[in-house]
PDB file of C-alpha atoms and ligand atoms in Angstrom:
ATOM      1  CA  MET A   1       0.000   0.000   0.000  1.00  0.00           C
ATOM      2  CA  THR A   2       1.208   3.502  -0.795  1.00  0.00           C
ATOM      3  CA  THR A   3       2.439   5.516   2.161  1.00  0.00           C
ATOM      4  CA  THR A   4       0.087   8.396   2.975  1.00  0.00           C
ATOM      5  CA  ILE A   5       1.618  11.660   4.159  1.00  0.00           C
ATOM      6  CA  GLY A   6      -0.497  14.505   5.484  1.00  0.00           C
ATOM      7  CA  VAL A   7       0.430  18.149   4.980  1.00  0.00           C
ATOM      8  CA  LEU A   8      -0.797  20.476   7.720  1.00  0.00           C
ATOM      9  CA  ALA A   9      -2.977  22.844   5.694  1.00  0.00           C
ATOM     10  CA  LEU A  10      -3.749  25.745   8.009  1.00  0.00           C
ATOM     11  CA  GLN A  11      -1.363  28.270   6.442  1.00  0.00           C
ATOM     12  CA  GLY A  12       1.815  28.240   4.364  1.00  0.00           C
ATOM     13  CA  ASP A  13       3.078  26.559   1.206  1.00  0.00           C
ATOM     14  CA  VAL A  14       0.922  23.427   1.370  1.00  0.00           C
ATOM     15  CA  ARG A  15       0.529  22.847  -2.382  1.00  0.00           C
ATOM     16  CA  ALA A  16       4.277  22.656  -3.103  1.00  0.00           C
ATOM     17  CA  HIS A  17       4.734  19.985  -0.412  1.00  0.00           C
ATOM     18  CA  VAL A  18       1.860  17.929  -1.814  1.00  0.00           C
ATOM     19  CA  THR A  19       3.511  18.036  -5.248  1.00  0.00           C
ATOM     20  CA  ALA A  20       6.967  17.143  -3.849  1.00  0.00           C
ATOM     21  CA  LEU A  21       5.590  14.260  -1.744  1.00  0.00           C
ATOM     22  CA  GLU A  22       3.741  12.823  -4.735  1.00  0.00           C
ATOM     23  CA  ALA A  23       6.911  13.104  -6.826  1.00  0.00           C
ATOM     24  CA  ALA A  24       8.671  11.195  -4.015  1.00  0.00           C
ATOM     25  CA  GLY A  25       6.149   8.346  -4.359  1.00  0.00           C
ATOM     26  CA  ALA A  26       3.722   9.049  -1.509  1.00  0.00           C
ATOM     27  CA  ARG A  27       0.031   9.809  -1.458  1.00  0.00           C
ATOM     28  CA  ALA A  28      -0.306  13.323  -0.035  1.00  0.00           C
ATOM     29  CA  VAL A  29      -3.392  14.699   1.692  1.00  0.00           C
ATOM     30  CA  PRO A  30      -4.124  18.035   3.379  1.00  0.00           C
ATOM     31  CA  VAL A  31      -4.778  17.825   7.136  1.00  0.00           C
ATOM     32  CA  ARG A  32      -6.999  20.353   8.922  1.00  0.00           C
ATOM     33  CA  ARG A  33      -8.800  18.216  11.495  1.00  0.00           C
ATOM     34  CA  ALA A  34      -7.696  15.909  14.265  1.00  0.00           C
ATOM     35  CA  ALA A  35      -9.617  12.970  12.735  1.00  0.00           C
ATOM     36  CA  GLU A  36      -7.564  13.305   9.542  1.00  0.00           C
ATOM     37  CA  LEU A  37      -4.402  12.641  11.544  1.00  0.00           C
ATOM     38  CA  GLU A  38      -5.534   9.061  12.149  1.00  0.00           C
ATOM     39  CA  ALA A  39      -5.303   8.264   8.453  1.00  0.00           C
ATOM     40  CA  VAL A  40      -1.715   9.350   7.786  1.00  0.00           C
ATOM     41  CA  ASP A  41       1.633   7.551   8.108  1.00  0.00           C
ATOM     42  CA  GLY A  42       3.508  10.837   8.498  1.00  0.00           C
ATOM     43  CA  LEU A  43       2.910  14.581   8.543  1.00  0.00           C
ATOM     44  CA  VAL A  44       4.634  17.597   7.001  1.00  0.00           C
ATOM     45  CA  LEU A  45       4.497  20.943   8.807  1.00  0.00           C
ATOM     46  CA  PRO A  46       5.104  23.464   6.012  1.00  0.00           C
ATOM     47  CA  GLY A  47       6.828  26.819   6.052  1.00  0.00           C
ATOM     48  CA  GLY A  48       4.756  29.942   6.537  1.00  0.00           C
ATOM     49  CA  GLU A  49       4.520  31.986   9.706  1.00  0.00           C
ATOM     50  CA  SER A  50       5.021  30.015  12.909  1.00  0.00           C
ATOM     51  CA  THR A  51       3.090  32.499  15.062  1.00  0.00           C
ATOM     52  CA  THR A  52       0.048  32.273  12.757  1.00  0.00           C
ATOM     53  CA  ILE A  53       0.204  28.483  12.468  1.00  0.00           C
ATOM     54  CA  ASP A  54       0.483  28.254  16.261  1.00  0.00           C
ATOM     55  CA  LYS A  55      -2.703  30.332  16.682  1.00  0.00           C
ATOM     56  CA  LEU A  56      -4.553  28.320  14.040  1.00  0.00           C
ATOM     57  CA  LEU A  57      -3.490  25.014  15.614  1.00  0.00           C
ATOM     58  CA  ARG A  58      -5.199  26.083  18.810  1.00  0.00           C
ATOM     59  CA  LEU A  59      -8.251  27.499  16.988  1.00  0.00           C
ATOM     60  CA  PHE A  60      -8.712  24.277  14.997  1.00  0.00           C
ATOM     61  CA  GLU A  61      -8.175  22.223  18.180  1.00  0.00           C
ATOM     62  CA  LEU A  62      -5.273  20.444  16.557  1.00  0.00           C
ATOM     63  CA  ARG A  63      -2.544  21.357  19.008  1.00  0.00           C
ATOM     64  CA  ASP A  64      -3.196  18.666  21.632  1.00  0.00           C
ATOM     65  CA  PRO A  65      -3.960  15.841  19.150  1.00  0.00           C
ATOM     66  CA  LEU A  66      -0.803  16.719  17.257  1.00  0.00           C
ATOM     67  CA  ARG A  67       1.328  16.791  20.412  1.00  0.00           C
ATOM     68  CA  ARG A  68      -0.105  13.373  21.303  1.00  0.00           C
ATOM     69  CA  ALA A  69       0.620  12.028  17.813  1.00  0.00           C
ATOM     70  CA  VAL A  70       4.237  13.233  18.040  1.00  0.00           C
ATOM     71  CA  ALA A  71       4.592  11.638  21.496  1.00  0.00           C
ATOM     72  CA  GLU A  72       3.160   8.382  20.128  1.00  0.00           C
ATOM     73  CA  GLY A  73       5.763   8.316  17.354  1.00  0.00           C
ATOM     74  CA  LEU A  74       4.093   9.793  14.271  1.00  0.00           C
ATOM     75  CA  PRO A  75       6.867  10.703  11.805  1.00  0.00           C
ATOM     76  CA  VAL A  76       6.798  14.483  11.310  1.00  0.00           C
ATOM     77  CA  TYR A  77       8.881  16.648   8.992  1.00  0.00           C
ATOM     78  CA  GLY A  78       8.922  20.390   9.715  1.00  0.00           C
ATOM     79  CA  SER A  79      10.300  22.908   7.207  1.00  0.00           C
ATOM     80  CA  CYS A  80      11.160  26.469   8.269  1.00  0.00           C
ATOM     81  CA  ALA A  81       8.117  27.596  10.320  1.00  0.00           C
ATOM     82  CA  GLY A  82       7.470  23.837  10.698  1.00  0.00           C
ATOM     83  CA  MET A  83      10.926  23.439  12.247  1.00  0.00           C
ATOM     84  CA  ILE A  84      10.074  26.180  14.735  1.00  0.00           C
ATOM     85  CA  LEU A  85       6.843  24.350  15.618  1.00  0.00           C
ATOM     86  CA  LEU A  86       8.746  21.147  16.399  1.00  0.00           C
ATOM     87  CA  ALA A  87      11.395  22.833  18.541  1.00  0.00           C
ATOM     88  CA  ASP A  88      11.308  22.497  22.318  1.00  0.00           C
ATOM     89  CA  ARG A  89      12.838  25.996  22.683  1.00  0.00           C
ATOM     90  CA  VAL A  90      12.548  29.153  20.537  1.00  0.00           C
ATOM     91  CA  LEU A  91      14.586  32.348  20.642  1.00  0.00           C
ATOM     92  CA  GLY A  92      12.999  35.473  19.142  1.00  0.00           C
ATOM     93  CA  SER A  93       9.455  34.229  19.666  1.00  0.00           C
ATOM     94  CA  ILE A  94       6.600  36.676  20.118  1.00  0.00           C
ATOM     95  CA  GLU A  95       4.676  37.045  23.371  1.00  0.00           C
ATOM     96  CA  GLY A  96       2.530  33.950  23.979  1.00  0.00           C
ATOM     97  CA  GLN A  97       3.935  31.947  21.050  1.00  0.00           C
ATOM     98  CA  GLN A  98       3.859  28.206  21.702  1.00  0.00           C
ATOM     99  CA  THR A  99       5.359  25.285  19.848  1.00  0.00           C
ATOM    100  CA  LEU A 100       4.295  21.674  19.611  1.00  0.00           C
ATOM    101  CA  GLY A 101       7.763  20.623  20.729  1.00  0.00           C
ATOM    102  CA  GLY A 102       9.189  17.119  20.652  1.00  0.00           C
ATOM    103  CA  LEU A 103      12.520  18.032  19.104  1.00  0.00           C
ATOM    104  CA  ASP A 104      15.237  18.717  21.685  1.00  0.00           C
ATOM    105  CA  VAL A 105      16.675  21.796  19.969  1.00  0.00           C
ATOM    106  CA  THR A 106      16.730  25.558  20.421  1.00  0.00           C
ATOM    107  CA  VAL A 107      15.885  27.448  17.242  1.00  0.00           C
ATOM    108  CA  ARG A 108      16.329  31.157  16.582  1.00  0.00           C
ATOM    109  CA  ARG A 109      13.551  32.709  14.500  1.00  0.00           C
ATOM    110  CA  ASN A 110      14.484  35.005  11.598  1.00  0.00           C
ATOM    111  CA  ALA A 111      18.078  34.182  12.466  1.00  0.00           C
ATOM    112  CA  PHE A 112      19.853  35.308   9.299  1.00  0.00           C
ATOM    113  CA  GLY A 113      19.001  38.991   9.714  1.00  0.00           C
ATOM    114  CA  ARG A 114      18.209  41.528   7.023  1.00  0.00           C
ATOM    115  CA  GLN A 115      21.416  41.189   4.981  1.00  0.00           C
ATOM    116  CA  VAL A 116      20.752  37.589   4.035  1.00  0.00           C
ATOM    117  CA  ASP A 117      17.018  37.497   4.632  1.00  0.00           C
ATOM    118  CA  SER A 118      16.412  35.129   1.729  1.00  0.00           C
ATOM    119  CA  PHE A 119      19.031  33.196  -0.204  1.00  0.00           C
ATOM    120  CA  GLU A 120      19.818  29.887  -1.876  1.00  0.00           C
ATOM    121  CA  ALA A 121      22.627  27.565  -0.918  1.00  0.00           C
ATOM    122  CA  ASP A 122      23.993  24.209  -2.038  1.00  0.00           C
ATOM    123  CA  LEU A 123      24.147  21.993   1.020  1.00  0.00           C
ATOM    124  CA  ASP A 124      25.407  18.556   1.846  1.00  0.00           C
ATOM    125  CA  VAL A 125      22.629  16.798   3.728  1.00  0.00           C
ATOM    126  CA  VAL A 126      23.390  13.546   5.585  1.00  0.00           C
ATOM    127  CA  GLY A 127      21.320  10.689   4.162  1.00  0.00           C
ATOM    128  CA  VAL A 128      20.523  12.682   1.025  1.00  0.00           C
ATOM    129  CA  SER A 129      23.752  13.768  -0.678  1.00  0.00           C
ATOM    130  CA  GLY A 130      27.440  12.969  -0.280  1.00  0.00           C
ATOM    131  CA  ASP A 131      27.689   9.451   1.180  1.00  0.00           C
ATOM    132  CA  ALA A 132      24.085   8.821   0.147  1.00  0.00           C
ATOM    133  CA  GLY A 133      25.157   9.175  -3.465  1.00  0.00           C
ATOM    134  CA  GLY A 134      23.908  12.448  -4.918  1.00  0.00           C
ATOM    135  CA  GLY A 135      25.340  15.924  -5.319  1.00  0.00           C
ATOM    136  CA  PRO A 136      24.580  18.782  -2.936  1.00  0.00           C
ATOM    137  CA  VAL A 137      20.995  19.842  -2.367  1.00  0.00           C
ATOM    138  CA  ARG A 138      19.939  23.269  -3.676  1.00  0.00           C
ATOM    139  CA  THR A 139      18.052  24.852  -0.816  1.00  0.00           C
ATOM    140  CA  VAL A 140      15.984  28.000  -0.415  1.00  0.00           C
ATOM    141  CA  PHE A 141      16.004  30.004   2.829  1.00  0.00           C
ATOM    142  CA  ILE A 142      13.226  32.546   3.430  1.00  0.00           C
ATOM    143  CA  ARG A 143      13.349  34.467   6.708  1.00  0.00           C
ATOM    144  CA  ALA A 144      14.558  31.181   8.072  1.00  0.00           C
ATOM    145  CA  PRO A 145      15.437  30.061  11.568  1.00  0.00           C
ATOM    146  CA  TRP A 146      18.637  28.247  12.413  1.00  0.00           C
ATOM    147  CA  VAL A 147      19.287  25.705  15.130  1.00  0.00           C
ATOM    148  CA  GLU A 148      21.224  27.297  17.935  1.00  0.00           C
ATOM    149  CA  ASP A 149      21.868  24.131  19.928  1.00  0.00           C
ATOM    150  CA  VAL A 150      20.865  20.487  19.928  1.00  0.00           C
ATOM    151  CA  GLY A 151      20.271  17.923  22.656  1.00  0.00           C
ATOM    152  CA  PRO A 152      22.310  14.706  22.894  1.00  0.00           C
ATOM    153  CA  ASP A 153      19.875  12.570  20.884  1.00  0.00           C
ATOM    154  CA  VAL A 154      19.645  14.944  17.939  1.00  0.00           C
ATOM    155  CA  GLU A 155      21.577  14.174  14.761  1.00  0.00           C
ATOM    156  CA  VAL A 156      22.850  17.152  12.749  1.00  0.00           C
ATOM    157  CA  LEU A 157      22.176  16.610   9.030  1.00  0.00           C
ATOM    158  CA  ALA A 158      23.323  19.879   7.476  1.00  0.00           C
ATOM    159  CA  ARG A 159      25.087  23.154   8.185  1.00  0.00           C
ATOM    160  CA  ILE A 160      25.279  26.464   6.338  1.00  0.00           C
ATOM    161  CA  PRO A 161      28.229  26.628   3.913  1.00  0.00           C
ATOM    162  CA  GLU A 162      30.648  29.586   3.568  1.00  0.00           C
ATOM    163  CA  ARG A 163      28.847  31.016   0.533  1.00  0.00           C
ATOM    164  CA  SER A 164      25.404  31.141  -0.992  1.00  0.00           C
ATOM    165  CA  THR A 165      24.811  29.741  -4.480  1.00  0.00           C
ATOM    166  CA  ASP A 166      25.356  33.178  -6.061  1.00  0.00           C
ATOM    167  CA  GLY A 167      28.736  33.505  -4.326  1.00  0.00           C
ATOM    168  CA  ALA A 168      27.798  35.896  -1.499  1.00  0.00           C
ATOM    169  CA  GLY A 169      29.631  35.270   1.772  1.00  0.00           C
ATOM    170  CA  LEU A 170      27.317  34.074   4.507  1.00  0.00           C
ATOM    171  CA  GLY A 171      29.474  35.558   7.263  1.00  0.00           C
ATOM    172  CA  ASP A 172      28.695  34.470  10.798  1.00  0.00           C
ATOM    173  CA  ALA A 173      25.888  32.240   9.553  1.00  0.00           C
ATOM    174  CA  ALA A 174      28.444  29.804   8.054  1.00  0.00           C
ATOM    175  CA  GLY A 175      28.488  26.574  10.035  1.00  0.00           C
ATOM    176  CA  ARG A 176      25.049  27.071  11.595  1.00  0.00           C
ATOM    177  CA  ILE A 177      22.905  23.955  11.861  1.00  0.00           C
ATOM    178  CA  VAL A 178      19.967  23.929   9.436  1.00  0.00           C
ATOM    179  CA  ALA A 179      18.799  20.304   9.265  1.00  0.00           C
ATOM    180  CA  VAL A 180      18.336  17.802  12.108  1.00  0.00           C
ATOM    181  CA  ARG A 181      16.777  14.467  12.852  1.00  0.00           C
ATOM    182  CA  SER A 182      15.766  12.878  16.131  1.00  0.00           C
ATOM    183  CA  GLY A 183      13.781   9.669  16.341  1.00  0.00           C
ATOM    184  CA  ARG A 184      10.929  10.079  13.876  1.00  0.00           C
ATOM    185  CA  LEU A 185      11.217  13.859  13.685  1.00  0.00           C
ATOM    186  CA  LEU A 186      12.996  15.588  10.813  1.00  0.00           C
ATOM    187  CA  ALA A 187      13.394  19.349  10.477  1.00  0.00           C
ATOM    188  CA  THR A 188      15.014  21.725   8.006  1.00  0.00           C
ATOM    189  CA  ALA A 189      15.346  25.504   8.172  1.00  0.00           C
ATOM    190  CA  PHE A 190      15.092  25.593   4.379  1.00  0.00           C
ATOM    191  CA  HIS A 191      12.362  24.879   1.845  1.00  0.00           C
ATOM    192  CA  PRO A 192      13.205  21.819  -0.267  1.00  0.00           C
ATOM    193  CA  GLU A 193       9.723  21.887  -1.837  1.00  0.00           C
ATOM    194  CA  MET A 194      10.613  24.899  -3.988  1.00  0.00           C
ATOM    195  CA  THR A 195      13.364  23.494  -6.177  1.00  0.00           C
ATOM    196  CA  GLY A 196      12.015  20.346  -7.823  1.00  0.00           C
ATOM    197  CA  ASP A 197      14.694  18.296  -6.006  1.00  0.00           C
ATOM    198  CA  VAL A 198      12.597  15.914  -3.914  1.00  0.00           C
ATOM    199  CA  ARG A 199      15.385  14.006  -2.147  1.00  0.00           C
ATOM    200  CA  VAL A 200      14.596  15.429   1.299  1.00  0.00           C
ATOM    201  CA  HIS A 201      10.929  14.500   0.858  1.00  0.00           C
ATOM    202  CA  ALA A 202      12.000  11.061  -0.357  1.00  0.00           C
ATOM    203  CA  LEU A 203      14.088  10.606   2.818  1.00  0.00           C
ATOM    204  CA  PHE A 204      11.035  11.459   4.931  1.00  0.00           C
ATOM    205  CA  VAL A 205       8.729   9.183   2.919  1.00  0.00           C
ATOM    206  CA  ARG A 206      11.226   6.309   3.352  1.00  0.00           C
ATOM    207  CA  GLU A 207      11.315   6.852   7.104  1.00  0.00           C
ATOM    208  CA  ALA A 208       7.520   7.125   7.349  1.00  0.00           C
ATOM    209  CA  THR A 209       7.166   3.939   5.306  1.00  0.00           C
ATOM    210  CA  ALA A 210       9.645   2.087   7.516  1.00  0.00           C
ATOM    211  CA  SER A 211       7.837   3.083  10.705  1.00  0.00           C
ATOM    212  CA  ARG A 212       4.338   2.564   9.356  1.00  0.00           C
ATOM    213  CA  ARG A 213       1.651   1.563  11.790  1.00  0.00           C
ATOM    214  CA  SER A 214       0.161  -1.660  10.430  1.00  0.00           C
TER     215      SER A 214
HETATM  216  N1  LIG B 301      10.005  33.619   9.801  1.00  0.00           N
HETATM  217  C1  LIG B 301       8.958  32.630   9.803  1.00  0.00           C
HETATM  218  C2  LIG B 301       8.501  32.290  11.214  1.00  0.00           C
HETATM  219  O1  LIG B 301       9.090  32.705  12.156  1.00  0.00           O
HETATM  220  C3  LIG B 301       9.353  31.357   9.082  1.00  0.00           C
HETATM  221  C4  LIG B 301       9.568  31.640   7.626  1.00  0.00           C
HETATM  222  C5  LIG B 301       9.224  30.501   6.711  1.00  0.00           C
HETATM  223  O2  LIG B 301       8.605  29.509   7.103  1.00  0.00           O
HETATM  224  N2  LIG B 301       9.587  30.671   5.464  1.00  0.00           N
HETATM  225  O3  LIG B 301       7.553  31.583  11.358  1.00  0.00           O
END
């Protein structure tokens, strides 16, 4: 049976994730209600605005069911705002902002500052490029967070290189952690759904398939 991946569809770039997941071989469905969570083998939390998604999660009464699902081992992939939602700790949050948590990391919102607000970079991502066979992954960062520190059970999958794809120096951002994995949670500060390269989605679909509830 095809693996079914939900995409949280409250706000953000839902459509592009659906397309990328289908290209990676999964069935992709939008998720807006708690009952729809029961039917998925994994869930993508898309980029967008973490403060807005947080408010909508509570409004749609999805926050507690989702926290339960994460605690029970549902594979979840968070991109950008989705990474913020998975983080146990957030720097630069607004008053009252909550996360779902589950991932033992501290993220800094809007970490790259105005100079490099949005940029593209070619990254080596563990399990996706390099040893895994392919070339670097072209990634898009849009008012992205970075991971400031990680707990002992968190695997670092990618860091910011010295330069962006167009050759601009990335200064103090170089070396910052931008992709992590812990248990069944995967998070990237970048948007892999915008480039047509679906290897990060394929990694998530493989992991969701392997941990499928029968
Ligand atoms: N800056 C946004 C936030 O804090 C994230 C940006 C994105 O998802 N592209 O939620």
